[in-house]
PDB file of C-alpha atoms in Angstrom:
ATOM      1  CA  MET C  27      58.427  72.699-178.067  1.00 66.00           C
ATOM      2  CA  THR C  28      60.326  70.042-179.993  1.00 71.00           C
ATOM      3  CA  VAL C  29      58.298  68.544-182.821  1.00 86.00           C
ATOM      4  CA  ALA C  30      59.121  64.979-183.624  1.00 96.00           C
ATOM      5  CA  THR C  31      58.230  61.725-185.366  1.00 98.00           C
ATOM      6  CA  ILE C  32      56.888  59.355-182.747  1.00 98.00           C
ATOM      7  CA  LEU C  33      56.334  55.599-183.258  1.00 98.00           C
ATOM      8  CA  VAL C  34      53.455  54.138-181.253  1.00 98.00           C
ATOM      9  CA  VAL C  35      53.713  50.342-180.785  1.00 98.00           C
ATOM     10  CA  ASP C  36      50.616  48.766-179.297  1.00 96.00           C
ATOM     11  CA  ASP C  37      48.431  45.869-180.394  1.00 92.00           C
ATOM     12  CA  SER C  38      45.312  47.811-179.411  1.00 91.00           C
ATOM     13  CA  GLY C  39      44.080  50.114-182.147  1.00 91.00           C
ATOM     14  CA  TYR C  40      42.035  51.941-179.523  1.00 91.00           C
ATOM     15  CA  ALA C  41      45.120  52.621-177.378  1.00 93.00           C
ATOM     16  CA  ARG C  42      47.032  53.866-180.422  1.00 95.00           C
ATOM     17  CA  ARG C  43      44.173  56.268-181.261  1.00 92.00           C
ATOM     18  CA  LEU C  44      44.121  57.601-177.724  1.00 92.00           C
ATOM     19  CA  LEU C  45      47.836  58.328-177.870  1.00 95.00           C
ATOM     20  CA  ARG C  46      47.628  59.822-181.368  1.00 95.00           C
ATOM     21  CA  GLN C  47      44.855  62.105-180.116  1.00 93.00           C
ATOM     22  CA  THR C  48      47.256  63.659-177.651  1.00 95.00           C
ATOM     23  CA  LEU C  49      50.373  63.708-179.795  1.00 97.00           C
ATOM     24  CA  GLU C  50      49.099  65.196-183.077  1.00 96.00           C
ATOM     25  CA  PRO C  51      47.706  68.419-181.599  1.00 96.00           C
ATOM     26  CA  LEU C  52      51.178  68.975-180.141  1.00 96.00           C
ATOM     27  CA  GLY C  53      52.502  68.986-183.713  1.00 96.00           C
ATOM     28  CA  HIS C  54      54.158  65.540-183.653  1.00 97.00           C
ATOM     29  CA  ALA C  55      53.976  63.122-186.571  1.00 97.00           C
ATOM     30  CA  VAL C  56      52.700  59.735-185.420  1.00 98.00           C
ATOM     31  CA  VAL C  57      53.576  56.377-186.982  1.00 98.00           C
ATOM     32  CA  GLU C  58      51.664  53.359-185.740  1.00 98.00           C
ATOM     33  CA  ALA C  59      52.605  49.697-185.421  1.00 98.00           C
ATOM     34  CA  GLY C  60      50.132  47.033-184.231  1.00 96.00           C
ATOM     35  CA  SER C  61      52.626  44.427-182.977  1.00 96.00           C
ATOM     36  CA  GLY C  62      56.130  44.089-181.629  1.00 97.00           C
ATOM     37  CA  LEU C  63      57.572  42.872-184.924  1.00 97.00           C
ATOM     38  CA  ALA C  64      55.773  45.596-186.908  1.00 98.00           C
ATOM     39  CA  GLY C  65      57.248  48.035-184.415  1.00 98.00           C
ATOM     40  CA  LEU C  66      60.814  46.906-185.128  1.00 98.00           C
ATOM     41  CA  GLU C  67      60.202  47.155-188.844  1.00 98.00           C
ATOM     42  CA  ALA C  68      58.655  50.614-188.475  1.00 98.00           C
ATOM     43  CA  TYR C  69      61.628  51.758-186.394  1.00 98.00           C
ATOM     44  CA  ALA C  70      64.040  50.669-189.124  1.00 98.00           C
ATOM     45  CA  VAL C  71      61.994  52.390-191.850  1.00 98.00           C
ATOM     46  CA  HIS C  72      61.008  55.631-190.123  1.00 97.00           C
ATOM     47  CA  ALA C  73      63.892  56.185-187.655  1.00 97.00           C
ATOM     48  CA  PRO C  74      61.543  57.918-185.227  1.00 98.00           C
ATOM     49  CA  ASP C  75      62.753  60.331-182.585  1.00 97.00           C
ATOM     50  CA  LEU C  76      60.814  58.537-179.872  1.00 98.00           C
ATOM     51  CA  VAL C  77      58.968  55.231-179.371  1.00 98.00           C
ATOM     52  CA  LEU C  78      55.869  54.750-177.200  1.00 98.00           C
ATOM     53  CA  LEU C  79      55.792  51.058-176.440  1.00 98.00           C
ATOM     54  CA  ASP C  80      53.193  48.721-174.921  1.00 96.00           C
ATOM     55  CA  LEU C  81      54.448  45.705-172.956  1.00 95.00           C
ATOM     56  CA  THR C  82      51.733  43.058-173.360  1.00 89.00           C
ATOM     57  CA  MET C  83      51.603  42.055-176.994  1.00 90.00           C
ATOM     58  CA  GLU C  84      50.942  38.608-178.352  1.00 85.00           C
ATOM     59  CA  ASP C  85      53.694  38.224-180.929  1.00 86.00           C
ATOM     60  CA  MET C  86      56.583  39.771-179.044  1.00 93.00           C
ATOM     61  CA  GLY C  87      56.509  41.309-175.592  1.00 92.00           C
ATOM     62  CA  GLY C  88      57.455  44.959-175.141  1.00 96.00           C
ATOM     63  CA  LEU C  89      60.543  44.178-173.095  1.00 96.00           C
ATOM     64  CA  GLU C  90      61.954  42.055-175.895  1.00 97.00           C
ATOM     65  CA  VAL C  91      61.103  44.824-178.371  1.00 98.00           C
ATOM     66  CA  LEU C  92      62.861  47.334-176.155  1.00 97.00           C
ATOM     67  CA  GLY C  93      65.965  45.141-176.021  1.00 97.00           C
ATOM     68  CA  ARG C  94      66.019  44.789-179.788  1.00 97.00           C
ATOM     69  CA  LEU C  95      65.487  48.466-180.336  1.00 97.00           C
ATOM     70  CA  ARG C  96      68.453  49.278-178.192  1.00 96.00           C
ATOM     71  CA  GLU C  97      70.554  46.746-180.096  1.00 96.00           C
ATOM     72  CA  MET C  98      69.550  48.527-183.312  1.00 96.00           C
ATOM     73  CA  ASN C  99      70.239  51.926-181.771  1.00 96.00           C
ATOM     74  CA  PRO C 100      71.706  52.177-178.279  1.00 95.00           C
ATOM     75  CA  GLY C 101      70.447  55.735-178.092  1.00 94.00           C
ATOM     76  CA  ALA C 102      66.836  54.818-178.901  1.00 96.00           C
ATOM     77  CA  ARG C 103      64.420  56.839-176.784  1.00 97.00           C
ATOM     78  CA  VAL C 104      61.541  54.748-175.499  1.00 98.00           C
ATOM     79  CA  ILE C 105      58.650  55.481-173.179  1.00 98.00           C
ATOM     80  CA  VAL C 106      56.784  52.410-172.030  1.00 98.00           C
ATOM     81  CA  VAL C 107      53.011  52.855-171.720  1.00 97.00           C
ATOM     82  CA  SER C 108      51.486  49.790-170.094  1.00 95.00           C
ATOM     83  CA  ALA C 109      48.573  48.473-168.104  1.00 92.00           C
ATOM     84  CA  ASP C 110      50.964  46.277-166.132  1.00 92.00           C
ATOM     85  CA  ILE C 111      51.967  48.710-163.438  1.00 91.00           C
ATOM     86  CA  GLN C 112      53.511  46.328-160.944  1.00 93.00           C
ATOM     87  CA  ARG C 113      56.595  47.721-159.173  1.00 92.00           C
ATOM     88  CA  SER C 114      58.625  44.748-160.472  1.00 93.00           C
ATOM     89  CA  THR C 115      57.598  45.622-164.027  1.00 93.00           C
ATOM     90  CA  GLY C 116      58.682  49.198-163.478  1.00 94.00           C
ATOM     91  CA  ARG C 117      62.103  47.946-162.379  1.00 94.00           C
ATOM     92  CA  GLN C 118      62.381  45.681-165.452  1.00 95.00           C
ATOM     93  CA  VAL C 119      61.471  48.554-167.729  1.00 96.00           C
ATOM     94  CA  ALA C 120      64.035  50.866-166.121  1.00 96.00           C
ATOM     95  CA  ASP C 121      66.706  48.166-166.265  1.00 96.00           C
ATOM     96  CA  ALA C 122      65.980  47.660-169.960  1.00 96.00           C
ATOM     97  CA  GLY C 123      66.718  51.301-170.591  1.00 95.00           C
ATOM     98  CA  ALA C 124      63.310  52.952-171.024  1.00 97.00           C
ATOM     99  CA  PHE C 125      63.214  56.681-170.416  1.00 97.00           C
ATOM    100  CA  ARG C 126      59.906  56.606-168.561  1.00 97.00           C
ATOM    101  CA  PHE C 127      57.164  54.160-167.535  1.00 97.00           C
ATOM    102  CA  LEU C 128      53.577  55.448-167.805  1.00 97.00           C
ATOM    103  CA  ALA C 129      50.399  53.700-166.654  1.00 95.00           C
ATOM    104  CA  LYS C 130      47.611  53.130-169.112  1.00 93.00           C
ATOM    105  CA  PRO C 131      45.566  55.070-169.978  1.00 90.00           C
ATOM    106  CA  ALA C 132      48.174  57.805-170.010  1.00 92.00           C
ATOM    107  CA  GLU C 133      46.741  61.169-168.978  1.00 91.00           C
ATOM    108  CA  PRO C 134      47.341  63.733-171.795  1.00 94.00           C
ATOM    109  CA  ALA C 135      49.257  66.193-169.622  1.00 96.00           C
ATOM    110  CA  GLU C 136      51.472  63.461-168.199  1.00 97.00           C
ATOM    111  CA  LEU C 137      52.093  62.025-171.628  1.00 97.00           C
ATOM    112  CA  ALA C 138      52.915  65.436-173.136  1.00 97.00           C
ATOM    113  CA  GLU C 139      55.370  66.157-170.355  1.00 97.00           C
ATOM    114  CA  ALA C 140      57.099  62.766-170.667  1.00 97.00           C
ATOM    115  CA  VAL C 141      57.343  63.112-174.425  1.00 97.00           C
ATOM    116  CA  GLN C 142      58.816  66.589-174.178  1.00 96.00           C
ATOM    117  CA  ALA C 143      61.330  65.478-171.524  1.00 96.00           C
ATOM    118  CA  ALA C 144      62.367  62.472-173.619  1.00 97.00           C
ATOM    119  CA  LEU C 145      62.856  64.613-176.742  1.00 96.00           C
ATOM    120  CA  ALA C 146      64.897  67.101-174.769  1.00 93.00           C
ATOM    121  CA  GLN C 147      67.217  64.331-173.521  1.00 85.00           C
ATOM    122  CA  GLU C 148      70.733  64.251-174.920  1.00 68.00           C
ATOM    123  CA  ASP C 149      71.330  61.415-177.402  1.00 55.00           C
ATOM    124  CA  GLY C 150      72.549  58.117-176.060  1.00 48.00           C
TER     125      GLY C 150
ATOM    126  CA  MET N  23      24.470  42.642-180.491  1.00 64.00           C
ATOM    127  CA  ARG N  24      27.205  43.232-183.025  1.00 71.00           C
ATOM    128  CA  LEU N  25      30.247  45.270-182.054  1.00 77.00           C
ATOM    129  CA  THR N  26      32.358  47.236-184.475  1.00 83.00           C
ATOM    130  CA  ASP N  27      36.099  46.546-184.593  1.00 86.00           C
ATOM    131  CA  LEU N  28      36.717  49.804-182.816  1.00 86.00           C
ATOM    132  CA  GLU N  29      34.263  48.905-180.052  1.00 85.00           C
ATOM    133  CA  THR N  30      35.780  45.488-179.631  1.00 86.00           C
ATOM    134  CA  ASP N  31      39.215  47.000-179.499  1.00 89.00           C
ATOM    135  CA  ALA N  32      38.130  49.619-176.972  1.00 89.00           C
ATOM    136  CA  LEU N  33      36.515  46.989-174.701  1.00 88.00           C
ATOM    137  CA  ASN N  34      39.633  44.781-174.885  1.00 89.00           C
ATOM    138  CA  GLU N  35      41.715  47.784-173.789  1.00 91.00           C
ATOM    139  CA  LEU N  36      39.288  48.625-170.968  1.00 90.00           C
ATOM    140  CA  PHE N  37      39.562  45.131-169.543  1.00 90.00           C
ATOM    141  CA  ASN N  38      43.264  44.911-170.234  1.00 91.00           C
ATOM    142  CA  VAL N  39      43.779  48.015-168.027  1.00 93.00           C
ATOM    143  CA  GLY N  40      41.324  46.941-165.358  1.00 92.00           C
ATOM    144  CA  LEU N  41      42.521  43.387-164.955  1.00 91.00           C
ATOM    145  CA  HIS N  42      46.185  44.424-164.918  1.00 93.00           C
ATOM    146  CA  ARG N  43      45.364  47.038-162.305  1.00 92.00           C
ATOM    147  CA  ALA N  44      43.860  44.253-160.223  1.00 92.00           C
ATOM    148  CA  ALA N  45      47.032  42.186-160.700  1.00 93.00           C
ATOM    149  CA  ALA N  46      49.204  45.075-159.602  1.00 93.00           C
ATOM    150  CA  SER N  47      47.150  45.373-156.377  1.00 92.00           C
ATOM    151  CA  LEU N  48      47.585  41.666-155.753  1.00 92.00           C
ATOM    152  CA  SER N  49      51.317  42.054-156.281  1.00 93.00           C
ATOM    153  CA  ASP N  50      51.435  44.946-153.831  1.00 92.00           C
ATOM    154  CA  LEU N  51      49.483  42.907-151.240  1.00 91.00           C
ATOM    155  CA  THR N  52      51.554  39.737-151.535  1.00 91.00           C
ATOM    156  CA  GLY N  53      54.965  41.172-152.365  1.00 91.00           C
ATOM    157  CA  LYS N  54      55.113  38.682-155.236  1.00 92.00           C
ATOM    158  CA  ARG N  55      55.284  39.302-158.966  1.00 94.00           C
ATOM    159  CA  VAL N  56      51.975  38.407-160.602  1.00 94.00           C
ATOM    160  CA  THR N  57      51.921  36.968-164.097  1.00 91.00           C
ATOM    161  CA  VAL N  58      48.749  37.703-166.056  1.00 89.00           C
ATOM    162  CA  ASP N  59      47.632  35.945-169.238  1.00 87.00           C
ATOM    163  CA  LEU N  60      46.291  38.145-171.989  1.00 83.00           C
ATOM    164  CA  PRO N  61      42.697  38.913-170.974  1.00 85.00           C
ATOM    165  CA  ARG N  62      40.022  37.188-173.064  1.00 86.00           C
ATOM    166  CA  LEU N  63      36.694  38.757-173.930  1.00 87.00           C
ATOM    167  CA  TRP N  64      33.522  36.962-174.957  1.00 84.00           C
ATOM    168  CA  VAL N  65      29.921  37.881-175.467  1.00 82.00           C
ATOM    169  CA  CYS N  66      28.317  34.616-174.317  1.00 84.00           C
ATOM    170  CA  SER N  67      25.616  33.027-172.225  1.00 81.00           C
ATOM    171  CA  MET N  68      26.264  31.874-168.663  1.00 80.00           C
ATOM    172  CA  ASP N  69      26.089  28.245-169.935  1.00 82.00           C
ATOM    173  CA  GLU N  70      28.884  28.932-172.393  1.00 85.00           C
ATOM    174  CA  LEU N  71      30.944  30.597-169.677  1.00 85.00           C
ATOM    175  CA  LYS N  72      30.534  27.543-167.490  1.00 86.00           C
ATOM    176  CA  GLU N  73      31.673  25.287-170.363  1.00 88.00           C
ATOM    177  CA  ARG N  74      34.826  27.367-170.689  1.00 85.00           C
ATOM    178  CA  LEU N  75      35.572  27.364-166.941  1.00 86.00           C
ATOM    179  CA  VAL N  76      34.886  23.646-166.358  1.00 86.00           C
ATOM    180  CA  GLU N  77      37.956  22.885-168.475  1.00 84.00           C
ATOM    181  CA  VAL N  78      40.271  24.896-166.233  1.00 84.00           C
ATOM    182  CA  VAL N  79      39.095  24.536-162.630  1.00 84.00           C
ATOM    183  CA  THR N  80      38.321  21.504-160.496  1.00 83.00           C
ATOM    184  CA  GLY N  81      36.754  20.907-157.138  1.00 87.00           C
ATOM    185  CA  ASP N  82      35.355  23.465-154.722  1.00 91.00           C
ATOM    186  CA  LEU N  83      36.072  27.102-155.352  1.00 93.00           C
ATOM    187  CA  ALA N  84      36.595  30.104-153.098  1.00 94.00           C
ATOM    188  CA  THR N  85      35.046  33.077-154.865  1.00 94.00           C
ATOM    189  CA  VAL N  86      34.876  36.709-153.919  1.00 94.00           C
ATOM    190  CA  HIS N  87      32.065  38.571-155.716  1.00 92.00           C
ATOM    191  CA  GLN N  88      32.048  42.310-155.938  1.00 91.00           C
ATOM    192  CA  PHE N  89      28.782  43.544-157.444  1.00 89.00           C
ATOM    193  CA  PHE N  90      28.982  46.954-159.009  1.00 89.00           C
ATOM    194  CA  GLY N  91      26.487  49.507-160.179  1.00 86.00           C
ATOM    195  CA  GLY N  92      26.080  53.053-161.431  1.00 82.00           C
ATOM    196  CA  ALA N  93      26.483  53.816-165.097  1.00 77.00           C
ATOM    197  CA  ILE N  94      27.542  50.244-165.623  1.00 83.00           C
ATOM    198  CA  ALA N  95      26.469  47.229-163.641  1.00 85.00           C
ATOM    199  CA  GLY N  96      27.707  43.697-163.227  1.00 87.00           C
ATOM    200  CA  ASP N  97      29.717  41.313-161.151  1.00 89.00           C
ATOM    201  CA  ALA N  98      33.499  41.110-160.709  1.00 91.00           C
ATOM    202  CA  VAL N  99      34.743  37.777-159.364  1.00 92.00           C
ATOM    203  CA  LEU N 100      38.073  36.620-157.928  1.00 93.00           C
ATOM    204  CA  MET N 101      37.911  32.858-158.360  1.00 92.00           C
ATOM    205  CA  LEU N 102      40.391  30.496-156.720  1.00 93.00           C
ATOM    206  CA  GLU N 103      40.348  26.771-156.319  1.00 92.00           C
ATOM    207  CA  TYR N 104      39.799  26.047-152.635  1.00 93.00           C
ATOM    208  CA  VAL N 105      43.295  24.763-152.011  1.00 91.00           C
ATOM    209  CA  LYS N 106      44.838  27.831-153.703  1.00 92.00           C
ATOM    210  CA  ALA N 107      42.742  30.121-151.499  1.00 93.00           C
ATOM    211  CA  VAL N 108      44.074  28.341-148.432  1.00 92.00           C
ATOM    212  CA  GLN N 109      47.651  28.835-149.746  1.00 91.00           C
ATOM    213  CA  LEU N 110      46.943  32.507-150.398  1.00 91.00           C
ATOM    214  CA  ALA N 111      45.550  33.094-146.892  1.00 91.00           C
ATOM    215  CA  ASP N 112      48.528  31.285-145.537  1.00 89.00           C
ATOM    216  CA  LEU N 113      50.955  33.466-147.484  1.00 88.00           C
ATOM    217  CA  MET N 114      49.271  36.662-146.315  1.00 88.00           C
ATOM    218  CA  THR N 115      49.255  35.762-142.652  1.00 85.00           C
ATOM    219  CA  GLY N 116      52.400  33.740-142.199  1.00 80.00           C
ATOM    220  CA  GLY N 117      50.347  30.622-141.440  1.00 74.00           C
ATOM    221  CA  ASP N 118      48.245  32.158-138.693  1.00 71.00           C
ATOM    222  CA  VAL N 119      44.979  31.266-140.347  1.00 70.00           C
ATOM    223  CA  ALA N 120      43.859  28.481-142.649  1.00 63.00           C
ATOM    224  CA  LEU N 121      45.080  25.953-140.124  1.00 67.00           C
ATOM    225  CA  GLY N 122      44.730  22.319-141.185  1.00 75.00           C
ATOM    226  CA  GLY N 123      44.209  23.356-144.800  1.00 78.00           C
ATOM    227  CA  ARG N 124      40.770  24.782-144.062  1.00 84.00           C
ATOM    228  CA  LEU N 125      39.393  28.263-144.702  1.00 88.00           C
ATOM    229  CA  ASP N 126      38.017  29.059-141.287  1.00 88.00           C
ATOM    230  CA  GLU N 127      36.299  32.341-140.643  1.00 88.00           C
ATOM    231  CA  SER N 128      39.532  34.314-140.173  1.00 88.00           C
ATOM    232  CA  ALA N 129      41.002  32.892-143.347  1.00 88.00           C
ATOM    233  CA  ARG N 130      37.820  33.747-145.265  1.00 91.00           C
ATOM    234  CA  GLU N 131      38.046  37.316-144.048  1.00 91.00           C
ATOM    235  CA  VAL N 132      41.616  37.470-145.357  1.00 90.00           C
ATOM    236  CA  VAL N 133      40.617  36.146-148.771  1.00 93.00           C
ATOM    237  CA  ALA N 134      37.580  38.491-148.854  1.00 93.00           C
ATOM    238  CA  GLU N 135      39.798  41.482-148.164  1.00 92.00           C
ATOM    239  CA  ILE N 136      42.236  40.418-150.883  1.00 93.00           C
ATOM    240  CA  GLY N 137      39.289  40.190-153.248  1.00 93.00           C
ATOM    241  CA  ASN N 138      38.011  43.574-152.180  1.00 91.00           C
ATOM    242  CA  VAL N 139      41.326  45.338-152.852  1.00 91.00           C
ATOM    243  CA  VAL N 140      42.008  43.530-156.071  1.00 92.00           C
ATOM    244  CA  LEU N 141      38.526  43.870-157.580  1.00 92.00           C
ATOM    245  CA  SER N 142      38.100  47.490-156.459  1.00 91.00           C
ATOM    246  CA  SER N 143      41.286  48.355-158.327  1.00 90.00           C
ATOM    247  CA  CYS N 144      39.878  46.840-161.454  1.00 91.00           C
ATOM    248  CA  LEU N 145      36.506  48.584-161.092  1.00 90.00           C
ATOM    249  CA  GLY N 146      38.150  51.884-160.200  1.00 89.00           C
ATOM    250  CA  ALA N 147      40.146  51.698-163.419  1.00 89.00           C
ATOM    251  CA  PHE N 148      36.873  51.181-165.336  1.00 87.00           C
ATOM    252  CA  GLY N 149      35.403  54.290-163.735  1.00 87.00           C
ATOM    253  CA  ASN N 150      38.485  56.329-164.599  1.00 86.00           C
ATOM    254  CA  MET N 151      38.571  55.165-168.230  1.00 87.00           C
ATOM    255  CA  LEU N 152      34.874  55.606-168.753  1.00 86.00           C
ATOM    256  CA  ARG N 153      34.757  58.820-166.711  1.00 84.00           C
ATOM    257  CA  VAL N 154      31.781  57.605-164.758  1.00 84.00           C
ATOM    258  CA  ALA N 155      31.202  56.759-161.118  1.00 83.00           C
ATOM    259  CA  VAL N 156      31.136  53.025-160.405  1.00 86.00           C
ATOM    260  CA  SER N 157      29.808  52.054-156.979  1.00 87.00           C
ATOM    261  CA  PHE N 158      30.643  48.713-155.383  1.00 85.00           C
ATOM    262  CA  ALA N 159      28.787  46.570-152.895  1.00 85.00           C
ATOM    263  CA  VAL N 160      30.483  44.911-149.951  1.00 86.00           C
ATOM    264  CA  PRO N 161      32.462  41.923-151.267  1.00 89.00           C
ATOM    265  CA  ARG N 162      30.981  38.510-150.601  1.00 90.00           C
ATOM    266  CA  ILE N 163      33.074  35.392-150.200  1.00 93.00           C
ATOM    267  CA  GLN N 164      31.596  31.990-150.952  1.00 92.00           C
ATOM    268  CA  ILE N 165      32.812  28.453-150.970  1.00 93.00           C
ATOM    269  CA  GLU N 166      30.968  26.867-153.761  1.00 89.00           C
ATOM    270  CA  SER N 167      31.128  24.525-156.737  1.00 90.00           C
ATOM    271  CA  LEU N 168      31.431  25.902-160.267  1.00 88.00           C
ATOM    272  CA  ASP N 169      27.680  25.332-160.649  1.00 88.00           C
ATOM    273  CA  GLY N 170      27.066  27.353-157.515  1.00 87.00           C
ATOM    274  CA  MET N 171      29.324  30.149-158.714  1.00 85.00           C
ATOM    275  CA  MET N 172      27.538  30.357-162.063  1.00 84.00           C
ATOM    276  CA  ARG N 173      24.211  30.655-160.219  1.00 82.00           C
ATOM    277  CA  SER N 174      25.570  33.391-157.966  1.00 81.00           C
ATOM    278  CA  VAL N 175      26.872  35.597-160.759  1.00 80.00           C
ATOM    279  CA  VAL N 176      24.643  38.650-160.779  1.00 69.00           C
ATOM    280  CA  ILE N 177      24.039  40.581-163.949  1.00 64.00           C
ATOM    281  CA  GLU N 178      21.307  42.891-164.995  1.00 56.00           C
ATOM    282  CA  ARG N 179      17.988  41.179-165.390  1.00 50.00           C
ATOM    283  CA  GLU N 180      17.165  41.753-169.012  1.00 50.00           C
ATOM    284  CA  ARG N 181      14.246  40.009-170.621  1.00 47.00           C
ATOM    285  CA  GLY N 182      15.255  38.010-173.618  1.00 49.00           C
ATOM    286  CA  THR N 183      18.950  38.778-173.336  1.00 54.00           C
ATOM    287  CA  PRO N 184      20.629  35.920-171.505  1.00 60.00           C
ATOM    288  CA  TYR N 185      23.986  37.019-172.884  1.00 70.00           C
ATOM    289  CA  ALA N 186      26.647  38.949-171.135  1.00 78.00           C
ATOM    290  CA  LEU N 187      30.053  40.366-171.791  1.00 83.00           C
ATOM    291  CA  VAL N 188      32.628  38.261-169.998  1.00 86.00           C
ATOM    292  CA  ALA N 189      36.256  39.241-169.543  1.00 89.00           C
ATOM    293  CA  ALA N 190      38.550  36.750-167.886  1.00 88.00           C
ATOM    294  CA  THR N 191      42.230  36.260-167.243  1.00 90.00           C
ATOM    295  CA  ARG N 192      44.296  33.690-165.424  1.00 89.00           C
ATOM    296  CA  PHE N 193      46.935  34.939-163.011  1.00 93.00           C
ATOM    297  CA  SER N 194      49.684  33.257-161.021  1.00 93.00           C
ATOM    298  CA  LEU N 195      52.046  34.363-158.278  1.00 92.00           C
ATOM    299  CA  GLU N 196      55.624  33.907-159.338  1.00 89.00           C
ATOM    300  CA  GLY N 197      57.490  31.161-157.555  1.00 86.00           C
ATOM    301  CA  LEU N 198      54.345  29.789-155.906  1.00 86.00           C
ATOM    302  CA  GLU N 199      51.668  27.381-156.885  1.00 83.00           C
ATOM    303  CA  ILE N 200      48.996  30.001-156.343  1.00 89.00           C
ATOM    304  CA  SER N 201      46.875  30.860-159.378  1.00 89.00           C
ATOM    305  CA  GLY N 202      43.320  31.890-160.034  1.00 92.00           C
ATOM    306  CA  PHE N 203      40.984  33.823-162.310  1.00 92.00           C
ATOM    307  CA  LEU N 204      39.662  37.333-162.463  1.00 91.00           C
ATOM    308  CA  ILE N 205      36.314  37.494-164.172  1.00 91.00           C
ATOM    309  CA  VAL N 206      34.125  40.476-164.937  1.00 90.00           C
ATOM    310  CA  VAL N 207      30.566  39.998-166.209  1.00 88.00           C
ATOM    311  CA  ILE N 208      28.420  42.872-167.422  1.00 86.00           C
ATOM    312  CA  GLY N 209      24.972  42.818-169.029  1.00 80.00           C
ATOM    313  CA  VAL N 210      24.268  43.712-172.610  1.00 76.00           C
ATOM    314  CA  LYS N 211      22.582  46.988-171.584  1.00 77.00           C
ATOM    315  CA  SER N 212      25.729  48.149-169.830  1.00 81.00           C
ATOM    316  CA  LEU N 213      27.802  46.927-172.752  1.00 81.00           C
ATOM    317  CA  GLU N 214      26.108  49.429-175.078  1.00 81.00           C
ATOM    318  CA  LEU N 215      26.805  52.290-172.658  1.00 82.00           C
ATOM    319  CA  VAL N 216      30.405  51.214-172.174  1.00 85.00           C
ATOM    320  CA  SER N 217      31.031  50.927-175.918  1.00 84.00           C
ATOM    321  CA  ARG N 218      29.588  54.365-176.537  1.00 83.00           C
ATOM    322  CA  ALA N 219      31.578  56.004-173.769  1.00 83.00           C
ATOM    323  CA  LEU N 220      34.830  54.478-174.969  1.00 86.00           C
ATOM    324  CA  THR N 221      34.421  55.244-178.651  1.00 86.00           C
ATOM    325  CA  GLU N 222      33.263  58.795-177.967  1.00 85.00           C
ATOM    326  CA  ARG N 223      36.712  59.399-176.425  1.00 80.00           C
ATOM    327  CA  VAL N 224      38.391  58.824-179.774  1.00 78.00           C
ATOM    328  CA  GLY N 225      35.796  60.637-181.869  1.00 71.00           C
TER     329      GLY N 225
END
């Protein structure tokens, strides 16, 4: 089991708590950001191993955040966790370079598996 | 009733998931991308809800009501301006129904079925998140004015509590002039149960 620092970017404090509740018992350190901009700042400060990113946020949408993260670090590992589960959204997320697209609320087992797979991925 | 920040946040997330799930079903049905505004949540009276809606809809409406019960009870409504409902029925059937710009019986059945699928997705997501069974009644389509719709919204009958939790979002189908509203109304009694169930999940 790889233990990592994981940045959770979601404007819902409740959603962040649900994710933290799954991640911390697995030994991961969780950093939270409550907006897209705060997420970019937190990424620069904490250099996390993985980002869990919501799409629908008021200040900056998750797809834009994802684009900027990959400009900052082309090897950034990002799992999108969103309520918007349209097929077209899934395609946009994949095209933008996300590792995985999970529907909210993410089931703990599914989230743990996706996180482990993302962390096991080779850089870049 | 006063909600804590965590309860408010949890309710926002519940409706965010439910209303987006409904939008995804509509996208699957129509083959079109559906754009959804950020869902809005209010604890308000039915009069206040009407005041909010009167600013954004005009003319007759085609509404599909899906009453739900079980651990939580309320009314989920797909609300379309009449002309938009005609366009939606047209889109779904390649122009076989809604002839002459009217919602005849066949066209109404099409819109009712769309409402059924879309609203059931939303309510199913509520059940999953709350870990409770939510049962739905057969969907009911009505052509009515906004006044009529407000009268037909069914919430728990609670003495002295005319307020309800209302979640609403506007959606539109990309590349088309079709847009409408998804509205979920639950009574204050259910609201307490929902808040408790959600916050218990995060300790």
